[in-house]
Short mmCIF file of C-alpha atoms in Angstrom, two decimals:
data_model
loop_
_atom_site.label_atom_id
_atom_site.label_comp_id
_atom_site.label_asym_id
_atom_site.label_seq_id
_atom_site.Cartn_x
_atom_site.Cartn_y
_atom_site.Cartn_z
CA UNK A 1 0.00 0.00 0.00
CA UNK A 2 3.00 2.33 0.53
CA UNK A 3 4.22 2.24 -3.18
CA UNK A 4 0.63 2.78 -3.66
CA UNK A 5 -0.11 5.85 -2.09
CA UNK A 6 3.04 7.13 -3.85
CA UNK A 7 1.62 6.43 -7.39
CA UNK A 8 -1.59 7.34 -6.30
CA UNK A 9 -2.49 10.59 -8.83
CA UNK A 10 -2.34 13.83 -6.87
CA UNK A 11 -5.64 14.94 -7.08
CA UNK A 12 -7.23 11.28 -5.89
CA UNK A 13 -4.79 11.52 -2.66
CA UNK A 14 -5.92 15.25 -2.10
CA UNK A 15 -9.80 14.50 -2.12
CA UNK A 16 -9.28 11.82 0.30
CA UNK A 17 -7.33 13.59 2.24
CA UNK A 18 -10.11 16.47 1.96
CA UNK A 19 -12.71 14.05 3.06
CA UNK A 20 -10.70 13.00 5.96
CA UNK A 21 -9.97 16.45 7.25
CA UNK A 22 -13.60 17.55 7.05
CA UNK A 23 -14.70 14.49 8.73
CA UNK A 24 -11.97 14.82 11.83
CA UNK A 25 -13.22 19.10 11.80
CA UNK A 26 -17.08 17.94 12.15
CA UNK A 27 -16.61 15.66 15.18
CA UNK A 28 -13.56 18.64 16.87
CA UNK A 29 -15.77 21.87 15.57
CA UNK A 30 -18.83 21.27 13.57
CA UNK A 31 -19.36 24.96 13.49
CA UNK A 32 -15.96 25.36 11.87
CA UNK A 33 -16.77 22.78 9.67
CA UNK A 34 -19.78 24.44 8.47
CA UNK A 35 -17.96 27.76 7.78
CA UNK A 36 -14.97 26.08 5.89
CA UNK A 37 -17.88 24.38 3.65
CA UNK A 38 -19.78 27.16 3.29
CA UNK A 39 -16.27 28.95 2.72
CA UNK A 40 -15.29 26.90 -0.62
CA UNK A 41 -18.91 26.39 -2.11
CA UNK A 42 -18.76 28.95 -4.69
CA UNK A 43 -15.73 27.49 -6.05
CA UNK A 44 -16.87 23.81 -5.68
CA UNK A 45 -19.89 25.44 -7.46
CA UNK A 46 -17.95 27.23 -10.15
CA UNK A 47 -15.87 23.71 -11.30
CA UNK A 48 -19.10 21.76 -11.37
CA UNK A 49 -20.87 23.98 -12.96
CA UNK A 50 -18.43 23.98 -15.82
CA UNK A 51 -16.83 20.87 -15.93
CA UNK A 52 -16.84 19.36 -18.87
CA UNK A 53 -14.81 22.57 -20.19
CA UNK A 54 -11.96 21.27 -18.40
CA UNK A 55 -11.41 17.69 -20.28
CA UNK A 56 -13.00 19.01 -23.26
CA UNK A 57 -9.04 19.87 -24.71
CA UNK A 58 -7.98 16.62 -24.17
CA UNK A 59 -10.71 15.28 -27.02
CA UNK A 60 -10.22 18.69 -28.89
CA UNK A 61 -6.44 17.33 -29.54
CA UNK A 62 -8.10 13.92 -31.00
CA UNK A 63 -6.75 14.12 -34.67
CA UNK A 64 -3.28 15.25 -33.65
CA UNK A 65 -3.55 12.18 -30.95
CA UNK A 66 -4.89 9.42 -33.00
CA UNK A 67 -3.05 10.83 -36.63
CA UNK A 68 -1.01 7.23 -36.40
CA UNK A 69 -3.97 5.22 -34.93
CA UNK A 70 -4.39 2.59 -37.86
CA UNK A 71 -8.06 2.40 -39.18
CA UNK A 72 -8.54 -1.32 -37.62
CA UNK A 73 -7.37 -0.49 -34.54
CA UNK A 74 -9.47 2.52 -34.35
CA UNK A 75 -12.44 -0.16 -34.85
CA UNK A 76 -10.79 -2.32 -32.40
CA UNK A 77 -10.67 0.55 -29.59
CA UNK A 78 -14.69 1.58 -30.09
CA UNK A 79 -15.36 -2.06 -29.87
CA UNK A 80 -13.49 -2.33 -26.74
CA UNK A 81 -14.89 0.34 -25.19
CA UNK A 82 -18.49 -0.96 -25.64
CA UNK A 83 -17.40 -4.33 -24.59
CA UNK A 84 -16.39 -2.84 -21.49
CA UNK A 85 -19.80 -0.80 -20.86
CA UNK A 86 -21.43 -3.91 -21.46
CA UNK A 87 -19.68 -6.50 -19.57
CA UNK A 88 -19.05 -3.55 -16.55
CA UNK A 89 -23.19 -3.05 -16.55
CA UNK A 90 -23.97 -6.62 -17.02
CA UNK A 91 -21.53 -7.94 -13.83
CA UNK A 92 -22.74 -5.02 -11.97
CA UNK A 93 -26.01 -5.28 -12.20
CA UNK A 94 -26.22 -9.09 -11.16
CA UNK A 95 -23.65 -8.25 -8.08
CA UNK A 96 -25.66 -5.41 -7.25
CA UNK A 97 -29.03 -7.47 -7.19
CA UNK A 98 -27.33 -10.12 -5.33
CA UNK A 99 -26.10 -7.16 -2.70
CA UNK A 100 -29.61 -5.87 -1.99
CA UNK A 101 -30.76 -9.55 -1.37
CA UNK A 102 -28.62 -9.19 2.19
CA UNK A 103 -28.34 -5.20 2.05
CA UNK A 104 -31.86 -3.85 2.30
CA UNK A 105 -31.34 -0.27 3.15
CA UNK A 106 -34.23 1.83 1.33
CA UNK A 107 -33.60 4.92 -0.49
CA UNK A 108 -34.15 7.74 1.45
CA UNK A 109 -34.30 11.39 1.00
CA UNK A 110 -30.59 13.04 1.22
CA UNK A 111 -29.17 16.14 1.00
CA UNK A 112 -29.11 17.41 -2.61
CA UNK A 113 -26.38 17.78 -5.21
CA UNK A 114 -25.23 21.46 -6.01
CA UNK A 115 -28.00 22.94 -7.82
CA UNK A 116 -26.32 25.08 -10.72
CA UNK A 117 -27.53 27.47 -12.70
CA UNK A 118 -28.67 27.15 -16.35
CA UNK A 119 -25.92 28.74 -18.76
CA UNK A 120 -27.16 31.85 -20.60
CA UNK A 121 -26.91 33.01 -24.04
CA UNK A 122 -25.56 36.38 -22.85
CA UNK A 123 -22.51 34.49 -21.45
CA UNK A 124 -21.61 33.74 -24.87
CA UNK A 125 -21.31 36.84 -26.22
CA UNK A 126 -18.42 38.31 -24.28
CA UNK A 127 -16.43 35.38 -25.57
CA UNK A 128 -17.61 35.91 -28.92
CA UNK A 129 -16.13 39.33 -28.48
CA UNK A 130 -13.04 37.71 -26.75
CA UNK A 131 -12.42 35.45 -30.09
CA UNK A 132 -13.34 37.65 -32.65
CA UNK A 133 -10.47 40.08 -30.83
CA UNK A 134 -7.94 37.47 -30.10
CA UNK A 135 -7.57 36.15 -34.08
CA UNK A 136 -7.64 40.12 -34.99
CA UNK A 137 -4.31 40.23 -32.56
CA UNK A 138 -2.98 37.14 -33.11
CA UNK A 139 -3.31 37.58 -37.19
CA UNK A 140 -1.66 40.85 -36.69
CA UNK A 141 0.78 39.93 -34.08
CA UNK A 142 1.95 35.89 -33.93
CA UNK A 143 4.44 36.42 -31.06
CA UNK A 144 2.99 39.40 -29.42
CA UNK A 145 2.52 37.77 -25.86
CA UNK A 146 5.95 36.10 -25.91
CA UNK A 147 4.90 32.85 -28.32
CA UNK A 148 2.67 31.58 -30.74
CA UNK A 149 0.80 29.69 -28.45
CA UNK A 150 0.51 32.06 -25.70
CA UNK A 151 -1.19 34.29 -28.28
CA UNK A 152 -3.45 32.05 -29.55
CA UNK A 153 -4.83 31.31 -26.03
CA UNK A 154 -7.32 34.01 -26.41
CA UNK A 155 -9.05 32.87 -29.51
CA UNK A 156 -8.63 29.50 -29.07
CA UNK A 157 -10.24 29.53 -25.45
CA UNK A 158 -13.13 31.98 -26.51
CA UNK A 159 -13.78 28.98 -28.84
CA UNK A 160 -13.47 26.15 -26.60
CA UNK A 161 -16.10 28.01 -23.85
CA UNK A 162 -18.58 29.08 -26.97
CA UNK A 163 -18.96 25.50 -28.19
CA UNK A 164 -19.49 24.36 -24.54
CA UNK A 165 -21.96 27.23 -24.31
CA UNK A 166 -23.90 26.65 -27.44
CA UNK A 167 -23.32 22.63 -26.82
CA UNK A 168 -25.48 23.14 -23.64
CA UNK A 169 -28.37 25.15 -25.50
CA UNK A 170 -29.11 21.73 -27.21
CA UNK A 171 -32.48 20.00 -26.83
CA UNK A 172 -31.98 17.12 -23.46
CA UNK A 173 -32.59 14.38 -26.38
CA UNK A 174 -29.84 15.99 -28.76
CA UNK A 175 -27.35 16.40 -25.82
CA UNK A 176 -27.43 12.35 -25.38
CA UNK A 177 -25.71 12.20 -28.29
CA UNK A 178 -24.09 15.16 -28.74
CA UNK A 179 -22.36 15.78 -25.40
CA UNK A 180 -20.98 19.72 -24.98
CA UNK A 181 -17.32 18.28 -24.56
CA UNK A 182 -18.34 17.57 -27.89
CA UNK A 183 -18.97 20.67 -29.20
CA UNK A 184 -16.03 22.02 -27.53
CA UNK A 185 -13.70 19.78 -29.45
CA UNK A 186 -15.38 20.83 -32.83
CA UNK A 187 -15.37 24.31 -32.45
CA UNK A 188 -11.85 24.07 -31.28
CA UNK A 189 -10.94 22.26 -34.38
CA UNK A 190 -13.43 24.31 -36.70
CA UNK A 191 -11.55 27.64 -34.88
CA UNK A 192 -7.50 26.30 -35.60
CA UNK A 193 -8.66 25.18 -39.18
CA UNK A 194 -10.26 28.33 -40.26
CA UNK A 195 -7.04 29.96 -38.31
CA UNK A 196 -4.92 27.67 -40.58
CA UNK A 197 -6.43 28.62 -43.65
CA UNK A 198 -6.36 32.31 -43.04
CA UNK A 199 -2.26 32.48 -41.92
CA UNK A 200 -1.60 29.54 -44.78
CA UNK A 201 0.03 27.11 -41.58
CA UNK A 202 -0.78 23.30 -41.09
CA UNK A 203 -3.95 22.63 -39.08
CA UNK A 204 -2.10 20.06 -36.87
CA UNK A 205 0.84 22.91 -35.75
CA UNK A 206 -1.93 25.42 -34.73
CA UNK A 207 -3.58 22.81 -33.00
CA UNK A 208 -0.44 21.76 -31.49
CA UNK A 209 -0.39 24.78 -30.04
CA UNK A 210 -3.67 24.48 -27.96
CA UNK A 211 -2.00 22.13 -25.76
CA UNK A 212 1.63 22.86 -25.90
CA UNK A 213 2.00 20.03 -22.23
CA UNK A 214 4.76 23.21 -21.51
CA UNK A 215 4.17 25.18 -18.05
CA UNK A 216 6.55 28.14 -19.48
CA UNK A 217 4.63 28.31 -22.64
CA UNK A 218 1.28 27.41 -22.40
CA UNK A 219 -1.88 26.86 -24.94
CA UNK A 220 -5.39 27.42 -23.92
CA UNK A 221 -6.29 23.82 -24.04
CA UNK A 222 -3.41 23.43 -20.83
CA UNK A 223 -5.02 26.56 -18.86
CA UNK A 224 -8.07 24.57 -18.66
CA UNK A 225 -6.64 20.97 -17.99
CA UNK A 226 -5.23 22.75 -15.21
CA UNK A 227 -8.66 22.43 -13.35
CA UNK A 228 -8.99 18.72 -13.74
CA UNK A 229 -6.86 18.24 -10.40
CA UNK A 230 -9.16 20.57 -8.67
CA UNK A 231 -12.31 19.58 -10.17
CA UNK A 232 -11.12 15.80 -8.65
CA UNK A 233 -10.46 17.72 -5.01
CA UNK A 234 -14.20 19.34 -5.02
CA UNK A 235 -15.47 16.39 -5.12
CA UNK A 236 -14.19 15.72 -1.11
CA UNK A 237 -16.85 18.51 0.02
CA UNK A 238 -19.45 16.34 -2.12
CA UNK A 239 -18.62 13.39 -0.75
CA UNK A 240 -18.44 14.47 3.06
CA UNK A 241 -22.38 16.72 2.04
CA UNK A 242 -23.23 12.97 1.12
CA UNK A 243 -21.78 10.71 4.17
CA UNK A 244 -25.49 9.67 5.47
CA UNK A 245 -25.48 8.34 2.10
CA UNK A 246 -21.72 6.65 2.51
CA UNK A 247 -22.71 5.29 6.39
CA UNK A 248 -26.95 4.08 4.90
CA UNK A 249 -25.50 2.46 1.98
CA UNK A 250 -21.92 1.59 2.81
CA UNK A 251 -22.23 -2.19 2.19
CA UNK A 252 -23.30 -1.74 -1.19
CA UNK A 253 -21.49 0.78 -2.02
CA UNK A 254 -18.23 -0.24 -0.77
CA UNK A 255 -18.45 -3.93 -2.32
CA UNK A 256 -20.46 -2.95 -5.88
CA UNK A 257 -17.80 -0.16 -6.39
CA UNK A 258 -14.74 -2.49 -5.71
CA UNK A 259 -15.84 -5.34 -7.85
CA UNK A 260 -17.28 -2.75 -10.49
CA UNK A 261 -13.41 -1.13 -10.31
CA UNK A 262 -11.72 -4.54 -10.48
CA UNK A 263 -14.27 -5.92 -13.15
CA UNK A 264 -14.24 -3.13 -15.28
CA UNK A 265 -10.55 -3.10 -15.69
CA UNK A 266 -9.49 -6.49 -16.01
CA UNK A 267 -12.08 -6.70 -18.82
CA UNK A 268 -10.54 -4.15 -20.86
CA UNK A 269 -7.52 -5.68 -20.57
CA UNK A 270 -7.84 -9.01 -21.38
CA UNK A 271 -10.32 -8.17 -24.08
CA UNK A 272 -8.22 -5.70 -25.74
CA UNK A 273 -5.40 -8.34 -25.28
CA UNK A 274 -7.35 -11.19 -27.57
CA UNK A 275 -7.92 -7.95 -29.94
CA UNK A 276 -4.42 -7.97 -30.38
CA UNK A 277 -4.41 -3.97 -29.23
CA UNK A 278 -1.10 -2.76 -28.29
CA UNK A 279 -0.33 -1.97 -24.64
CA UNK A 280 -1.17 2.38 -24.52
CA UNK A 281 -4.37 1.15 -26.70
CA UNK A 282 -5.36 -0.92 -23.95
CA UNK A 283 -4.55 1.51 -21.37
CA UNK A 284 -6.79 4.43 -22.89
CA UNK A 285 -9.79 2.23 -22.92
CA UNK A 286 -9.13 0.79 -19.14
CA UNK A 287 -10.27 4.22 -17.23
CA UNK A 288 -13.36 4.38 -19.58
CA UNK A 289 -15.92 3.25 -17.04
CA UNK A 290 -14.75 6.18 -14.60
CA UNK A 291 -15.65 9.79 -14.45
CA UNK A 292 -13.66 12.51 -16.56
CA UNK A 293 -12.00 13.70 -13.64
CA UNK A 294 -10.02 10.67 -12.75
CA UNK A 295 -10.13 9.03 -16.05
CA UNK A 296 -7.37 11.32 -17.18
CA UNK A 297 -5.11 11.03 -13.90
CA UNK A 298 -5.46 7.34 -14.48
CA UNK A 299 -4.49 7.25 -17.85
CA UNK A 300 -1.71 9.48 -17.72
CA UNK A 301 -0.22 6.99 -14.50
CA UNK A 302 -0.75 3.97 -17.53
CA UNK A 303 0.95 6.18 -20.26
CA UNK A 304 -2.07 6.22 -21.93
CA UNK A 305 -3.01 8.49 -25.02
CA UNK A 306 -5.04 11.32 -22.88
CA UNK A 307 -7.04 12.03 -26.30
CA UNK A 308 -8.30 8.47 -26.87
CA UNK A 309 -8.94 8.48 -22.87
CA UNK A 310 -11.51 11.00 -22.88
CA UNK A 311 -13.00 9.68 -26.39
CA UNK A 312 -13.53 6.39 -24.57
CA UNK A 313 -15.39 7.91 -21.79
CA UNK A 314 -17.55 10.05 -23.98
CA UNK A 315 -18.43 7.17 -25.54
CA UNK A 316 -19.44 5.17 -22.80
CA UNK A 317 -21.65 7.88 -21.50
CA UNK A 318 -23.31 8.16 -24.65
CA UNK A 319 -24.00 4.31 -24.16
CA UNK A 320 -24.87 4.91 -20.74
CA UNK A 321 -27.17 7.57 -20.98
CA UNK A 322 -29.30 6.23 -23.75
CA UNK A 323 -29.25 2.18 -23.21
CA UNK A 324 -28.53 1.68 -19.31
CA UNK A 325 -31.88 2.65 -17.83
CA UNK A 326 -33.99 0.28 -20.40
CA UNK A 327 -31.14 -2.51 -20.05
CA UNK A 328 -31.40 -2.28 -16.63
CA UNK A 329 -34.88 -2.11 -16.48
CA UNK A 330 -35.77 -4.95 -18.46
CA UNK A 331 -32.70 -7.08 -16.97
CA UNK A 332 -33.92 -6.36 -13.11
CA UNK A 333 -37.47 -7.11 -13.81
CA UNK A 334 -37.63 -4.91 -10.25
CA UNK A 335 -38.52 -1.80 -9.30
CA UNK A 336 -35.34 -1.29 -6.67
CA UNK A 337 -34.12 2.31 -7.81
CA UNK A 338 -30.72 1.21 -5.91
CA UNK A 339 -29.61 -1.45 -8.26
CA UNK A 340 -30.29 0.94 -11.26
CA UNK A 341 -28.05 4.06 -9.76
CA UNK A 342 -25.28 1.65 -8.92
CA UNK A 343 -25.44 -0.16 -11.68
CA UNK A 344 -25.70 2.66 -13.91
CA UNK A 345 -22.84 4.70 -12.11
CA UNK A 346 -19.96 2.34 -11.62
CA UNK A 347 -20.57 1.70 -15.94
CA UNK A 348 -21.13 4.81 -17.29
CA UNK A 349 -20.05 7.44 -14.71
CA UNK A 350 -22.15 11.05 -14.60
CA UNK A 351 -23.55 10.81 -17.83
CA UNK A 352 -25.46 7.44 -17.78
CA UNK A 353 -26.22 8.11 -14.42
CA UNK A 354 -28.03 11.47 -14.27
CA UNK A 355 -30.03 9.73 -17.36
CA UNK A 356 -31.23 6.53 -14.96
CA UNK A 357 -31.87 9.07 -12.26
CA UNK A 358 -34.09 11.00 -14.41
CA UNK A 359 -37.47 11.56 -12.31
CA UNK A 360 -36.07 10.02 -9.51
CA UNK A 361 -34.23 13.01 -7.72
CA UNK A 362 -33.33 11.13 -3.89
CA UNK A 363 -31.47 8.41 -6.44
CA UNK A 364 -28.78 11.05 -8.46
CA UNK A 365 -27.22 11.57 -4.80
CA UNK A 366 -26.61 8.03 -4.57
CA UNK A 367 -25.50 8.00 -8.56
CA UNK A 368 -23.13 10.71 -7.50
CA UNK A 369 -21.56 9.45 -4.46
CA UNK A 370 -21.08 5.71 -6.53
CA UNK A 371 -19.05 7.13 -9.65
CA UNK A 372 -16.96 9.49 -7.49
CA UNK A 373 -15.51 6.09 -5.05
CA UNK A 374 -15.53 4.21 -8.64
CA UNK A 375 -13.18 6.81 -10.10
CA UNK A 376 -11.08 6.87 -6.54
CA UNK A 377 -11.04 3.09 -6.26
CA UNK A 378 -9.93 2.60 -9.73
CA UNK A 379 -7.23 5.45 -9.17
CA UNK A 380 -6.03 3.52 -6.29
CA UNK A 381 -6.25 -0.11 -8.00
CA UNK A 382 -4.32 1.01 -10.85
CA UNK A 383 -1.91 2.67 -8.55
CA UNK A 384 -0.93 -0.94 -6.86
CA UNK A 385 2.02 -1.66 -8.47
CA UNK A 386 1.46 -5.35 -8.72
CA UNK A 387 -1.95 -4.60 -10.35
CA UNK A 388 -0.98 -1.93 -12.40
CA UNK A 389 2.18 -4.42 -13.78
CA UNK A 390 -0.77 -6.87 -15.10
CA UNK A 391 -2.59 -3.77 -16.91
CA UNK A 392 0.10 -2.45 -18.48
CA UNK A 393 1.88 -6.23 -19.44
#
């Protein structure tokens, strides 16, 4: 456990740690406590509210990341990844059911989630304005905040948060398909194309300069990666607002969530194995099953390509969300809303889940609380050295 907790990503060990500390501060000063939570809560509210901005560069960077990914394997990769879903969901569900045979506690009313507010069109236009200014002074002026990339950030971030914006104006049955992350990557691409046409440069070296992976010259697409780590940490205050949850449900929880973790992995691994998939293949598709937020810590501890990471898990939400609540309902024959959340959360993180949950608003807390311990467990299994020797063999 040692050489665990030392390849444990940073922002997995933090929101434990978080956790632990506001646990220890309730029982010594629960007024303290309070204040501290009450403290933070616009920022815990400000990275949930626009999270998927965060990963959205990693897809964005898709056709520099996969330019050498052969056509087959490409095939092989989405066929792995819904292999995974699948088998992940169908083990899941029958532990789950087995679990509440012994485990009986009824759902109950809890505390609920952050309640954000719905994005407005007015947001958009500042960053229209932002864009539309940033190519004028970039086309003018390449180098004019030190590098090329630096001076792109304006124009290429204006585009990143408008596509996210305009992503999130869809119709609910148009954003099951069409995710905003989604967006986001196509406007950034649309943006560094039409850039690359107007300047005469190759579309791959101005999108090489959204994410630059350089801390002395950045690219827009690494100012907002930056927030993954804390977007992972916020998720501590979450989790502590949900213990009743964590101390009602515990059993299920804590053995659905490990076998989901262990299940989902070793699946992906000895699928994509018989595939024939090389080793970093293999490795993007293994955090698939987990939320965005540790999905990319996780891949980057397996080498992974962080690209075809957060493809993978756009991909099984998209399964999720529109095939795990009839699956599960027609595979449960029941009406226990418990099995469904679990089921639906330790498969197809966020996504699937707030789709399952949909009318059922005492269940997303539960849906919430199971995909955050999914993505920590799995951060912590594939931080075992032993473990994470077999993944990456």
């Amino acid at each position: 456990m040692p050489a665990a907790a030392k390849n444990l990503p940073s922002a997995s060990l933090g929101m434990i740690s978080l956790v632990a500390a506001l646990l220890l501060l309730d029982r010594l000063a629960p007024d303290a406590c309070s204040g501290v939570n009450s403290f933070f809560f616009p920022s815990v509210e400000f990275v949930q509210r626009w999270m998927p901005l965060f990963y959205a560069p990693a897809l964005a960077m898709l056709p520099a990341g996969a330019k050498s990914l052969q056509v087959m394997d490409g095939i092989k990769v989405v066929l792995l990844t819904v292999f995974s879903w699948a088998g992940t969901l169908t083990v899941t569900t029958l532990f789950t059911t087995l679990v509440r045979r012994y485990a009986k506690a009824r759902l109950e009313e809890a505390p609920s989630g952050i309640s954000l507010a719905p994005f407005s069109i007015w947001e958009a236009i500042p960053w229209l304005a932002i864009g539309a200014a940033g190519f004028i002074l970039v086309y003018v002026s390449p180098t004019l905040l030190g590098s090329p990339a630096r001076t792109l950030i304006p124009f290429l971030l204006s585009s990143t948060v408008v596509g996210f914006l305009l992503g999130s104006f869809l119709p609910g049955p148009v954003k099951r398909f069409l995710h905003p992350v989604i967006t986001c990557a196509i406007f950034v691409n649309a943006a560094a194309l039409f850039f690359s046409i107007a300047t005469e440069k190759q579309f791959l070296s101005v999108l090489g300069s959204y994410i630059t992976n350089n801390l002395k010259d950045p690219g827009a697409g690494d100012v907002l990666l930056a927030f993954v780590g804390p977007l992972a940490i916020s998720y501590g205050f979450l989790l502590y607002r949900q213990r009743r949850i964590i101390v009602r449900h515990g059993i299920e929880l804590a053995s659905v969530v490990s076998v989901a973790g262990m299940v989902s992995v070793l699946i992906t691994t000895y699928a994509g194995r018989a595939l024939d998939l090389s080793s970093q293949l293999i490795n993007s598709v293994a955090p698939s099953n987990v939320t965005f937020a540790f999905a990319l810590p996780v891949g980057n501890l397996l080498q992974a390509n962080p690209s075809l990471v957060v493809s993978c898990c756009v991909l099984t939400g998209i399964l999720g969300a529109n095939l795990s609540r009839p699956l599960l309902l027609k595979a449960t024959k029941s009406d226990d809303p418990v099995v469904r959340g679990l089921s639906a959360a330790c498969s197809s993180h966020g996504y699937g889940s707030a789709s399952v949950a949909a009318g059922e608003p005492d269940l997303l807390p539960l849906c919430a609380v199971a995909y955050i311990l999914m993505g920590t467990f799995c951060s912590l299994l594939c931080s075992v050295p032993a473990l994470g020797r077999i993944i990456s063999k």
